[in-house]
Amino acid sequence: MLAIALAEARAGLASGGIPIGAALVGPHGAVWGRGHNRRVQDGDPSAHGETSAFRAAGRRRSYRGTTMVTTLSPCWYCSGLIRQFGITSVLIGEATTFSGGHDWLAEHGVAVTVLDDPECVALMTDFIATRPDLWFEDIGE
Amino acid sequence: MLAIALAEARAGLASGGIPIGAALVGPHGAVWGRGHNRRVQDGDPSAHGETSAFRAAGRRRSYRGTTMVTTLSPCWYCSGLIRQFGITSVLIGEATTFSGGHDWLAEHGVAVTVLDDPECVALMTDFIATRPDLWFEDIGE
């Protein structure tokens, strides 16, 4: 599943954006929605990877059994999304370059898996070194 | 400031949507962005009142000194937004019909004011009674 989020992150980078991608996967493995950070492309600060995937999935009555797959530990904004909508699991590519709210999610019953994927780490490490201005804008720091 | 959020909530209701409105106000009192819940109108589950106002404000380098004004206590998703981006203050119309993450925000240094505005309470009380399906969909319950 991480391959989809990583493909989204790479597509975001290729179009001049911040390389964070995500996918919302339904309880039976179907991809409900996928997307990447679009702050730069759309001038939209609310379009994080996870919120873009959630938006792309459209209106849903329940998120029970779903998994949010993301290349990077979800920030508080995206962690709040996951908690509010009762998304069951989160699969995270890496939490080395940035650590958001995933421990808080685990405390509140979300099944959290943090991989330590070298491709995800390399993508963000390079991006933060190259465009720290965009990165810190994206997390409000 | 609440009048702007309330006008947004009423506009949302008038266009068939969920009556929650918000405005992001800059440090010197200018309205940076305003909006309302657009789940129904746009088929967009990510468009809560607060996230719509945040989006309308466009890209910003810092949220220091800003106030998020909202007709209703912000859910975890919107509370996460406020925390992540360092929005300084939150002015809430009411927290009677729904109580989200405002105590958590206060614990983390956000200046939280909860009014007990009868117009805001009446708007949501009527809406929840009329369209419980939409309301519970909107908060993932």
PDB file of C-alpha atoms in Angstrom:
ATOM      1  CA  MET A   1       0.000   0.000   0.000  1.00  0.00           C
ATOM      2  CA  LEU A   2       2.889   2.349   0.683  1.00  0.00           C
ATOM      3  CA  ALA A   3       3.803   2.240  -3.005  1.00  0.00           C
ATOM      4  CA  ILE A   4       0.664   4.241  -3.860  1.00  0.00           C
ATOM      5  CA  ALA A   5       1.413   6.930  -1.286  1.00  0.00           C
ATOM      6  CA  LEU A   6       5.030   7.072  -2.457  1.00  0.00           C
ATOM      7  CA  ALA A   7       3.937   7.414  -6.097  1.00  0.00           C
ATOM      8  CA  GLU A   8       1.715  10.319  -5.014  1.00  0.00           C
ATOM      9  CA  ALA A   9       4.592  11.951  -3.139  1.00  0.00           C
ATOM     10  CA  ARG A  10       6.823  11.664  -6.206  1.00  0.00           C
ATOM     11  CA  ALA A  11       4.089  13.083  -8.440  1.00  0.00           C
ATOM     12  CA  GLY A  12       3.786  16.029  -6.047  1.00  0.00           C
ATOM     13  CA  LEU A  13       7.514  16.658  -6.217  1.00  0.00           C
ATOM     14  CA  ALA A  14       7.515  16.392 -10.014  1.00  0.00           C
ATOM     15  CA  SER A  15       4.844  19.094 -10.225  1.00  0.00           C
ATOM     16  CA  GLY A  16       6.825  21.488  -8.033  1.00  0.00           C
ATOM     17  CA  GLY A  17       5.215  20.636  -4.722  1.00  0.00           C
ATOM     18  CA  ILE A  18       5.954  19.207  -1.313  1.00  0.00           C
ATOM     19  CA  PRO A  19       6.557  15.446  -1.609  1.00  0.00           C
ATOM     20  CA  ILE A  20       4.041  13.949   0.776  1.00  0.00           C
ATOM     21  CA  GLY A  21       1.503  11.462  -0.538  1.00  0.00           C
ATOM     22  CA  ALA A  22      -1.301   9.420   0.937  1.00  0.00           C
ATOM     23  CA  ALA A  23      -4.068   6.986   0.173  1.00  0.00           C
ATOM     24  CA  LEU A  24      -7.234   6.067   2.031  1.00  0.00           C
ATOM     25  CA  VAL A  25      -7.802   2.336   1.670  1.00  0.00           C
ATOM     26  CA  GLY A  26     -11.175   0.755   2.361  1.00  0.00           C
ATOM     27  CA  PRO A  27     -11.799  -2.215   4.645  1.00  0.00           C
ATOM     28  CA  HIS A  28     -11.564  -4.691   1.765  1.00  0.00           C
ATOM     29  CA  GLY A  29      -8.407  -3.235   0.232  1.00  0.00           C
ATOM     30  CA  ALA A  30      -9.903  -0.947  -2.423  1.00  0.00           C
ATOM     31  CA  VAL A  31      -8.304   2.477  -2.721  1.00  0.00           C
ATOM     32  CA  TRP A  32     -11.056   4.977  -1.849  1.00  0.00           C
ATOM     33  CA  GLY A  33      -8.936   8.026  -2.555  1.00  0.00           C
ATOM     34  CA  ARG A  34      -5.347   9.053  -3.114  1.00  0.00           C
ATOM     35  CA  GLY A  35      -3.594  12.380  -3.268  1.00  0.00           C
ATOM     36  CA  HIS A  36      -0.616  14.496  -2.396  1.00  0.00           C
ATOM     37  CA  ASN A  37       0.188  17.812  -0.798  1.00  0.00           C
ATOM     38  CA  ARG A  38      -0.992  20.612  -3.114  1.00  0.00           C
ATOM     39  CA  ARG A  39       0.014  23.739  -1.193  1.00  0.00           C
ATOM     40  CA  VAL A  40       2.192  24.976  -4.025  1.00  0.00           C
ATOM     41  CA  GLN A  41       0.230  23.659  -6.992  1.00  0.00           C
ATOM     42  CA  ASP A  42      -3.176  24.952  -5.854  1.00  0.00           C
ATOM     43  CA  GLY A  43      -2.085  27.688  -3.443  1.00  0.00           C
ATOM     44  CA  ASP A  44      -4.115  25.689  -0.928  1.00  0.00           C
ATOM     45  CA  PRO A  45      -2.654  25.371   2.577  1.00  0.00           C
ATOM     46  CA  SER A  46      -5.397  22.930   3.585  1.00  0.00           C
ATOM     47  CA  ALA A  47      -4.361  20.346   0.983  1.00  0.00           C
ATOM     48  CA  HIS A  48      -2.021  18.058   2.898  1.00  0.00           C
ATOM     49  CA  GLY A  49      -1.389  14.553   1.570  1.00  0.00           C
ATOM     50  CA  GLU A  50      -3.834  12.899   3.960  1.00  0.00           C
ATOM     51  CA  THR A  51      -6.589  15.496   3.601  1.00  0.00           C
ATOM     52  CA  SER A  52      -6.254  15.271  -0.190  1.00  0.00           C
ATOM     53  CA  ALA A  53      -6.719  11.493  -0.081  1.00  0.00           C
ATOM     54  CA  PHE A  54      -9.656  11.874   2.303  1.00  0.00           C
ATOM     55  CA  ARG A  55     -11.250  14.484   0.046  1.00  0.00           C
ATOM     56  CA  ALA A  56     -10.745  12.332  -3.040  1.00  0.00           C
ATOM     57  CA  ALA A  57     -12.613   9.500  -1.327  1.00  0.00           C
ATOM     58  CA  GLY A  58     -15.750  11.651  -1.294  1.00  0.00           C
ATOM     59  CA  ARG A  59     -18.586  11.422   1.196  1.00  0.00           C
ATOM     60  CA  ARG A  60     -18.659   8.221   3.231  1.00  0.00           C
ATOM     61  CA  ARG A  61     -20.961   7.108   5.993  1.00  0.00           C
ATOM     62  CA  SER A  62     -18.299   5.277   7.990  1.00  0.00           C
ATOM     63  CA  TYR A  63     -14.536   4.897   8.029  1.00  0.00           C
ATOM     64  CA  ARG A  64     -14.556   1.721  10.085  1.00  0.00           C
ATOM     65  CA  GLY A  65     -11.897  -0.666   8.843  1.00  0.00           C
ATOM     66  CA  THR A  66     -10.156   1.911   6.674  1.00  0.00           C
ATOM     67  CA  THR A  67      -6.418   2.573   6.594  1.00  0.00           C
ATOM     68  CA  MET A  68      -4.768   5.906   5.953  1.00  0.00           C
ATOM     69  CA  VAL A  69      -1.447   5.250   4.267  1.00  0.00           C
ATOM     70  CA  THR A  70       0.944   8.173   4.268  1.00  0.00           C
ATOM     71  CA  THR A  71       4.593   8.664   3.416  1.00  0.00           C
ATOM     72  CA  LEU A  72       5.188  10.812   6.526  1.00  0.00           C
ATOM     73  CA  SER A  73       3.989  10.909  10.131  1.00  0.00           C
ATOM     74  CA  PRO A  74       0.719  12.873  10.069  1.00  0.00           C
ATOM     75  CA  CYS A  75       0.830  16.400  11.472  1.00  0.00           C
ATOM     76  CA  TRP A  76      -1.732  17.463  14.124  1.00  0.00           C
ATOM     77  CA  TYR A  77      -4.141  18.602  11.433  1.00  0.00           C
ATOM     78  CA  CYS A  78      -4.071  15.237   9.674  1.00  0.00           C
ATOM     79  CA  SER A  79      -3.967  13.327  12.957  1.00  0.00           C
ATOM     80  CA  GLY A  80      -7.107  15.185  14.022  1.00  0.00           C
ATOM     81  CA  LEU A  81      -8.763  14.144  10.773  1.00  0.00           C
ATOM     82  CA  ILE A  82      -7.918  10.491  11.410  1.00  0.00           C
ATOM     83  CA  ARG A  83      -9.238  10.618  14.968  1.00  0.00           C
ATOM     84  CA  GLN A  84     -12.422  12.552  14.193  1.00  0.00           C
ATOM     85  CA  PHE A  85     -13.538  10.265  11.414  1.00  0.00           C
ATOM     86  CA  GLY A  86     -12.645   7.044  13.177  1.00  0.00           C
ATOM     87  CA  ILE A  87     -10.150   5.849  10.588  1.00  0.00           C
ATOM     88  CA  THR A  88      -9.101   2.506  12.014  1.00  0.00           C
ATOM     89  CA  SER A  89      -5.441   2.208  11.007  1.00  0.00           C
ATOM     90  CA  VAL A  90      -2.565   4.378   9.889  1.00  0.00           C
ATOM     91  CA  LEU A  91       0.408   3.091   7.951  1.00  0.00           C
ATOM     92  CA  ILE A  92       3.275   5.583   7.991  1.00  0.00           C
ATOM     93  CA  GLY A  93       6.268   5.503   5.686  1.00  0.00           C
ATOM     94  CA  GLU A  94       8.558   7.260   8.121  1.00  0.00           C
ATOM     95  CA  ALA A  95       8.591   9.411  11.240  1.00  0.00           C
ATOM     96  CA  THR A  96      12.283  10.294  11.197  1.00  0.00           C
ATOM     97  CA  THR A  97      12.262  13.615   9.365  1.00  0.00           C
ATOM     98  CA  PHE A  98       9.049  14.736  11.101  1.00  0.00           C
ATOM     99  CA  SER A  99       7.055  13.315  13.974  1.00  0.00           C
ATOM    100  CA  GLY A 100       3.451  14.460  14.209  1.00  0.00           C
ATOM    101  CA  GLY A 101       0.548  13.043  16.190  1.00  0.00           C
ATOM    102  CA  HIS A 102       0.915   9.317  15.622  1.00  0.00           C
ATOM    103  CA  ASP A 103       1.630   8.467  19.280  1.00  0.00           C
ATOM    104  CA  TRP A 104      -1.491  10.421  20.267  1.00  0.00           C
ATOM    105  CA  LEU A 105      -3.502   8.460  17.722  1.00  0.00           C
ATOM    106  CA  ALA A 106      -2.208   5.177  19.129  1.00  0.00           C
ATOM    107  CA  GLU A 107      -3.227   6.319  22.632  1.00  0.00           C
ATOM    108  CA  HIS A 108      -6.713   6.888  21.289  1.00  0.00           C
ATOM    109  CA  GLY A 109      -7.108   3.455  19.793  1.00  0.00           C
ATOM    110  CA  VAL A 110      -5.869   3.914  16.231  1.00  0.00           C
ATOM    111  CA  ALA A 111      -3.708   1.030  14.991  1.00  0.00           C
ATOM    112  CA  VAL A 112      -0.465   2.779  14.051  1.00  0.00           C
ATOM    113  CA  THR A 113       2.374   1.206  12.102  1.00  0.00           C
ATOM    114  CA  VAL A 114       5.523   3.192  11.456  1.00  0.00           C
ATOM    115  CA  LEU A 115       7.766   1.770   8.785  1.00  0.00           C
ATOM    116  CA  ASP A 116      11.227   3.161   8.416  1.00  0.00           C
ATOM    117  CA  ASP A 117      11.163   3.263   4.662  1.00  0.00           C
ATOM    118  CA  PRO A 118      14.456   4.545   3.238  1.00  0.00           C
ATOM    119  CA  GLU A 119      12.822   5.957   0.093  1.00  0.00           C
ATOM    120  CA  CYS A 120      10.374   8.018   2.146  1.00  0.00           C
ATOM    121  CA  VAL A 121      13.183   9.232   4.404  1.00  0.00           C
ATOM    122  CA  ALA A 122      15.381  10.183   1.449  1.00  0.00           C
ATOM    123  CA  LEU A 123      12.564  12.046  -0.287  1.00  0.00           C
ATOM    124  CA  MET A 124      11.849  14.289   2.708  1.00  0.00           C
ATOM    125  CA  THR A 125      15.480  14.676   3.755  1.00  0.00           C
ATOM    126  CA  ASP A 126      16.364  15.976   0.301  1.00  0.00           C
ATOM    127  CA  PHE A 127      13.290  18.188   0.117  1.00  0.00           C
ATOM    128  CA  ILE A 128      13.814  19.801   3.526  1.00  0.00           C
ATOM    129  CA  ALA A 129      17.449  20.506   2.636  1.00  0.00           C
ATOM    130  CA  THR A 130      16.469  22.001  -0.732  1.00  0.00           C
ATOM    131  CA  ARG A 131      13.320  23.943   0.170  1.00  0.00           C
ATOM    132  CA  PRO A 132      13.225  24.528   3.936  1.00  0.00           C
ATOM    133  CA  ASP A 133      11.027  27.610   3.318  1.00  0.00           C
ATOM    134  CA  LEU A 134       8.229  25.506   1.819  1.00  0.00           C
ATOM    135  CA  TRP A 135       8.544  22.782   4.385  1.00  0.00           C
ATOM    136  CA  PHE A 136       8.316  25.074   7.402  1.00  0.00           C
ATOM    137  CA  GLU A 137       5.460  27.000   5.814  1.00  0.00           C
ATOM    138  CA  ASP A 138       3.616  23.720   5.366  1.00  0.00           C
ATOM    139  CA  ILE A 139       3.777  22.846   9.050  1.00  0.00           C
ATOM    140  CA  GLY A 140       3.332  26.402  10.287  1.00  0.00           C
ATOM    141  CA  GLU A 141       6.765  26.711  11.863  1.00  0.00           C
TER     142      GLU A 141
ATOM    143  CA  MET B   1     -16.387  38.777  14.932  1.00  0.00           C
ATOM    144  CA  LEU B   2     -18.926  36.047  15.624  1.00  0.00           C
ATOM    145  CA  ALA B   3     -21.388  37.811  13.304  1.00  0.00           C
ATOM    146  CA  ILE B   4     -19.255  36.886  10.298  1.00  0.00           C
ATOM    147  CA  ALA B   5     -19.097  33.219  11.262  1.00  0.00           C
ATOM    148  CA  LEU B   6     -22.828  33.206  11.946  1.00  0.00           C
ATOM    149  CA  ALA B   7     -23.555  34.799   8.563  1.00  0.00           C
ATOM    150  CA  GLU B   8     -21.466  32.029   6.963  1.00  0.00           C
ATOM    151  CA  ALA B   9     -23.371  29.357   8.883  1.00  0.00           C
ATOM    152  CA  ARG B  10     -26.692  30.819   7.739  1.00  0.00           C
ATOM    153  CA  ALA B  11     -25.455  31.006   4.145  1.00  0.00           C
ATOM    154  CA  GLY B  12     -24.486  27.340   4.382  1.00  0.00           C
ATOM    155  CA  LEU B  13     -27.930  26.396   5.633  1.00  0.00           C
ATOM    156  CA  ALA B  14     -29.614  28.460   2.915  1.00  0.00           C
ATOM    157  CA  SER B  15     -27.694  26.559   0.243  1.00  0.00           C
ATOM    158  CA  GLY B  16     -28.752  23.182   1.631  1.00  0.00           C
ATOM    159  CA  GLY B  17     -25.716  22.539   3.784  1.00  0.00           C
ATOM    160  CA  ILE B  18     -24.642  22.012   7.364  1.00  0.00           C
ATOM    161  CA  PRO B  19     -24.849  25.340   9.239  1.00  0.00           C
ATOM    162  CA  ILE B  20     -21.357  25.803  10.613  1.00  0.00           C
ATOM    163  CA  GLY B  21     -19.404  28.904   9.687  1.00  0.00           C
ATOM    164  CA  ALA B  22     -15.999  30.316  10.497  1.00  0.00           C
ATOM    165  CA  ALA B  23     -13.596  33.155   9.839  1.00  0.00           C
ATOM    166  CA  LEU B  24      -9.845  33.446  10.232  1.00  0.00           C
ATOM    167  CA  VAL B  25      -9.039  36.916  11.508  1.00  0.00           C
ATOM    168  CA  GLY B  26      -5.564  38.394  11.260  1.00  0.00           C
ATOM    169  CA  PRO B  27      -3.599  39.935  14.124  1.00  0.00           C
ATOM    170  CA  HIS B  28      -4.810  43.437  13.261  1.00  0.00           C
ATOM    171  CA  GLY B  29      -8.466  42.524  12.848  1.00  0.00           C
ATOM    172  CA  ALA B  30      -8.641  42.013   9.082  1.00  0.00           C
ATOM    173  CA  VAL B  31     -10.607  38.985   7.926  1.00  0.00           C
ATOM    174  CA  TRP B  32      -8.099  36.748   6.132  1.00  0.00           C
ATOM    175  CA  GLY B  33     -10.671  34.180   5.084  1.00  0.00           C
ATOM    176  CA  ARG B  34     -14.222  33.089   5.795  1.00  0.00           C
ATOM    177  CA  GLY B  35     -16.249  30.059   4.874  1.00  0.00           C
ATOM    178  CA  HIS B  36     -18.744  27.426   5.862  1.00  0.00           C
ATOM    179  CA  ASN B  37     -19.146  23.692   5.818  1.00  0.00           C
ATOM    180  CA  ARG B  38     -19.504  22.525   2.205  1.00  0.00           C
ATOM    181  CA  ARG B  39     -19.897  18.757   2.600  1.00  0.00           C
ATOM    182  CA  VAL B  40     -23.273  18.790   0.874  1.00  0.00           C
ATOM    183  CA  GLN B  41     -22.730  21.604  -1.620  1.00  0.00           C
ATOM    184  CA  ASP B  42     -19.354  20.358  -2.922  1.00  0.00           C
ATOM    185  CA  GLY B  43     -19.566  16.697  -1.936  1.00  0.00           C
ATOM    186  CA  ASP B  44     -16.385  17.471  -0.013  1.00  0.00           C
ATOM    187  CA  PRO B  45     -16.040  15.863   3.424  1.00  0.00           C
ATOM    188  CA  SER B  46     -12.868  17.838   4.118  1.00  0.00           C
ATOM    189  CA  ALA B  47     -14.622  21.211   3.877  1.00  0.00           C
ATOM    190  CA  HIS B  48     -15.529  21.974   7.464  1.00  0.00           C
ATOM    191  CA  GLY B  49     -16.262  25.573   8.454  1.00  0.00           C
ATOM    192  CA  GLU B  50     -12.828  26.165   9.936  1.00  0.00           C
ATOM    193  CA  THR B  51     -10.881  24.432   7.174  1.00  0.00           C
ATOM    194  CA  SER B  52     -12.855  26.410   4.574  1.00  0.00           C
ATOM    195  CA  ALA B  53     -11.934  29.696   6.273  1.00  0.00           C
ATOM    196  CA  PHE B  54      -8.302  28.574   6.543  1.00  0.00           C
ATOM    197  CA  ARG B  55      -8.247  27.609   2.882  1.00  0.00           C
ATOM    198  CA  ALA B  56      -9.830  30.896   1.826  1.00  0.00           C
ATOM    199  CA  ALA B  57      -7.048  32.761   3.643  1.00  0.00           C
ATOM    200  CA  GLY B  58      -4.526  31.262   1.208  1.00  0.00           C
ATOM    201  CA  ARG B  59      -0.870  30.615   1.905  1.00  0.00           C
ATOM    202  CA  ARG B  60       0.520  32.429   4.940  1.00  0.00           C
ATOM    203  CA  ARG B  61       3.943  32.359   6.511  1.00  0.00           C
ATOM    204  CA  SER B  62       2.720  32.645  10.099  1.00  0.00           C
ATOM    205  CA  TYR B  63      -0.538  32.482  12.006  1.00  0.00           C
ATOM    206  CA  ARG B  64       0.805  34.253  15.073  1.00  0.00           C
ATOM    207  CA  GLY B  65      -1.799  36.586  16.495  1.00  0.00           C
ATOM    208  CA  THR B  66      -4.640  35.182  14.407  1.00  0.00           C
ATOM    209  CA  THR B  67      -8.058  34.174  15.725  1.00  0.00           C
ATOM    210  CA  MET B  68     -10.227  31.383  14.380  1.00  0.00           C
ATOM    211  CA  VAL B  69     -13.840  32.353  14.937  1.00  0.00           C
ATOM    212  CA  THR B  70     -16.311  29.521  14.611  1.00  0.00           C
ATOM    213  CA  THR B  71     -19.982  29.037  15.386  1.00  0.00           C
ATOM    214  CA  LEU B  72     -19.349  25.602  16.953  1.00  0.00           C
ATOM    215  CA  SER B  73     -16.683  23.935  19.061  1.00  0.00           C
ATOM    216  CA  PRO B  74     -14.058  22.676  16.596  1.00  0.00           C
ATOM    217  CA  CYS B  75     -13.974  18.913  16.007  1.00  0.00           C
ATOM    218  CA  TRP B  76     -10.644  17.048  16.320  1.00  0.00           C
ATOM    219  CA  TYR B  77      -9.876  17.653  12.657  1.00  0.00           C
ATOM    220  CA  CYS B  78     -10.317  21.412  12.997  1.00  0.00           C
ATOM    221  CA  SER B  79      -8.674  21.460  16.418  1.00  0.00           C
ATOM    222  CA  GLY B  80      -5.663  19.737  14.907  1.00  0.00           C
ATOM    223  CA  LEU B  81      -5.540  22.415  12.214  1.00  0.00           C
ATOM    224  CA  ILE B  82      -5.540  25.172  14.834  1.00  0.00           C
ATOM    225  CA  ARG B  83      -2.780  23.518  16.842  1.00  0.00           C
ATOM    226  CA  GLN B  84      -0.562  22.595  13.891  1.00  0.00           C
ATOM    227  CA  PHE B  85      -0.537  26.068  12.409  1.00  0.00           C
ATOM    228  CA  GLY B  86      -0.140  27.919  15.691  1.00  0.00           C
ATOM    229  CA  ILE B  87      -3.370  29.878  15.442  1.00  0.00           C
ATOM    230  CA  THR B  88      -3.240  31.963  18.601  1.00  0.00           C
ATOM    231  CA  SER B  89      -6.882  32.246  19.648  1.00  0.00           C
ATOM    232  CA  VAL B  90     -10.191  30.536  19.065  1.00  0.00           C
ATOM    233  CA  LEU B  91     -13.546  32.219  19.584  1.00  0.00           C
ATOM    234  CA  ILE B  92     -16.358  29.672  19.703  1.00  0.00           C
ATOM    235  CA  GLY B  93     -20.045  30.476  19.366  1.00  0.00           C
ATOM    236  CA  GLU B  94     -21.180  27.505  21.381  1.00  0.00           C
ATOM    237  CA  ALA B  95     -20.049  24.130  22.712  1.00  0.00           C
ATOM    238  CA  THR B  96     -23.439  22.927  23.921  1.00  0.00           C
ATOM    239  CA  THR B  97     -24.673  20.928  20.943  1.00  0.00           C
ATOM    240  CA  PHE B  98     -21.183  19.507  20.262  1.00  0.00           C
ATOM    241  CA  SER B  99     -17.946  19.619  22.184  1.00  0.00           C
ATOM    242  CA  GLY B 100     -14.793  18.961  20.175  1.00  0.00           C
ATOM    243  CA  GLY B 101     -11.150  19.601  21.018  1.00  0.00           C
ATOM    244  CA  HIS B 102     -11.273  23.054  22.567  1.00  0.00           C
ATOM    245  CA  ASP B 103     -10.142  21.944  26.040  1.00  0.00           C
ATOM    246  CA  TRP B 104      -7.180  20.162  24.425  1.00  0.00           C
ATOM    247  CA  LEU B 105      -6.322  23.344  22.551  1.00  0.00           C
ATOM    248  CA  ALA B 106      -6.427  25.344  25.783  1.00  0.00           C
ATOM    249  CA  GLU B 107      -4.071  22.806  27.404  1.00  0.00           C
ATOM    250  CA  HIS B 108      -1.669  23.397  24.522  1.00  0.00           C
ATOM    251  CA  GLY B 109      -1.587  27.154  24.871  1.00  0.00           C
ATOM    252  CA  VAL B 110      -4.344  28.303  22.543  1.00  0.00           C
ATOM    253  CA  ALA B 111      -6.454  31.128  23.982  1.00  0.00           C
ATOM    254  CA  VAL B 112      -9.949  29.660  23.902  1.00  0.00           C
ATOM    255  CA  THR B 113     -13.153  31.605  24.482  1.00  0.00           C
ATOM    256  CA  VAL B 114     -16.470  29.791  24.454  1.00  0.00           C
ATOM    257  CA  LEU B 115     -19.483  32.044  24.163  1.00  0.00           C
ATOM    258  CA  ASP B 116     -22.877  30.581  24.783  1.00  0.00           C
ATOM    259  CA  ASP B 117     -24.528  32.304  21.896  1.00  0.00           C
ATOM    260  CA  PRO B 118     -28.245  31.482  21.706  1.00  0.00           C
ATOM    261  CA  GLU B 119     -28.416  31.977  17.926  1.00  0.00           C
ATOM    262  CA  CYS B 120     -25.578  29.505  17.368  1.00  0.00           C
ATOM    263  CA  VAL B 121     -27.181  27.007  19.752  1.00  0.00           C
ATOM    264  CA  ALA B 122     -30.578  27.336  18.063  1.00  0.00           C
ATOM    265  CA  LEU B 123     -29.113  26.909  14.592  1.00  0.00           C
ATOM    266  CA  MET B 124     -27.406  23.610  15.431  1.00  0.00           C
ATOM    267  CA  THR B 125     -30.195  22.312  17.676  1.00  0.00           C
ATOM    268  CA  ASP B 126     -32.697  22.756  14.861  1.00  0.00           C
ATOM    269  CA  PHE B 127     -30.338  21.297  12.276  1.00  0.00           C
ATOM    270  CA  ILE B 128     -29.461  18.189  14.279  1.00  0.00           C
ATOM    271  CA  ALA B 129     -33.164  17.554  14.915  1.00  0.00           C
ATOM    272  CA  THR B 130     -34.010  18.014  11.223  1.00  0.00           C
ATOM    273  CA  ARG B 131     -31.057  16.275   9.549  1.00  0.00           C
ATOM    274  CA  PRO B 132     -29.344  13.950  12.052  1.00  0.00           C
ATOM    275  CA  ASP B 133     -28.075  11.867   9.106  1.00  0.00           C
ATOM    276  CA  LEU B 134     -26.018  14.756   7.723  1.00  0.00           C
ATOM    277  CA  TRP B 135     -24.798  15.841  11.116  1.00  0.00           C
ATOM    278  CA  PHE B 136     -23.512  12.421  12.165  1.00  0.00           C
ATOM    279  CA  GLU B 137     -21.954  11.881   8.754  1.00  0.00           C
ATOM    280  CA  ASP B 138     -20.121  15.173   9.163  1.00  0.00           C
ATOM    281  CA  ILE B 139     -18.481  14.144  12.424  1.00  0.00           C
ATOM    282  CA  GLY B 140     -17.961  10.505  11.428  1.00  0.00           C
ATOM    283  CA  GLU B 141     -20.335   9.051  14.014  1.00  0.00           C
TER     284      GLU B 141
END
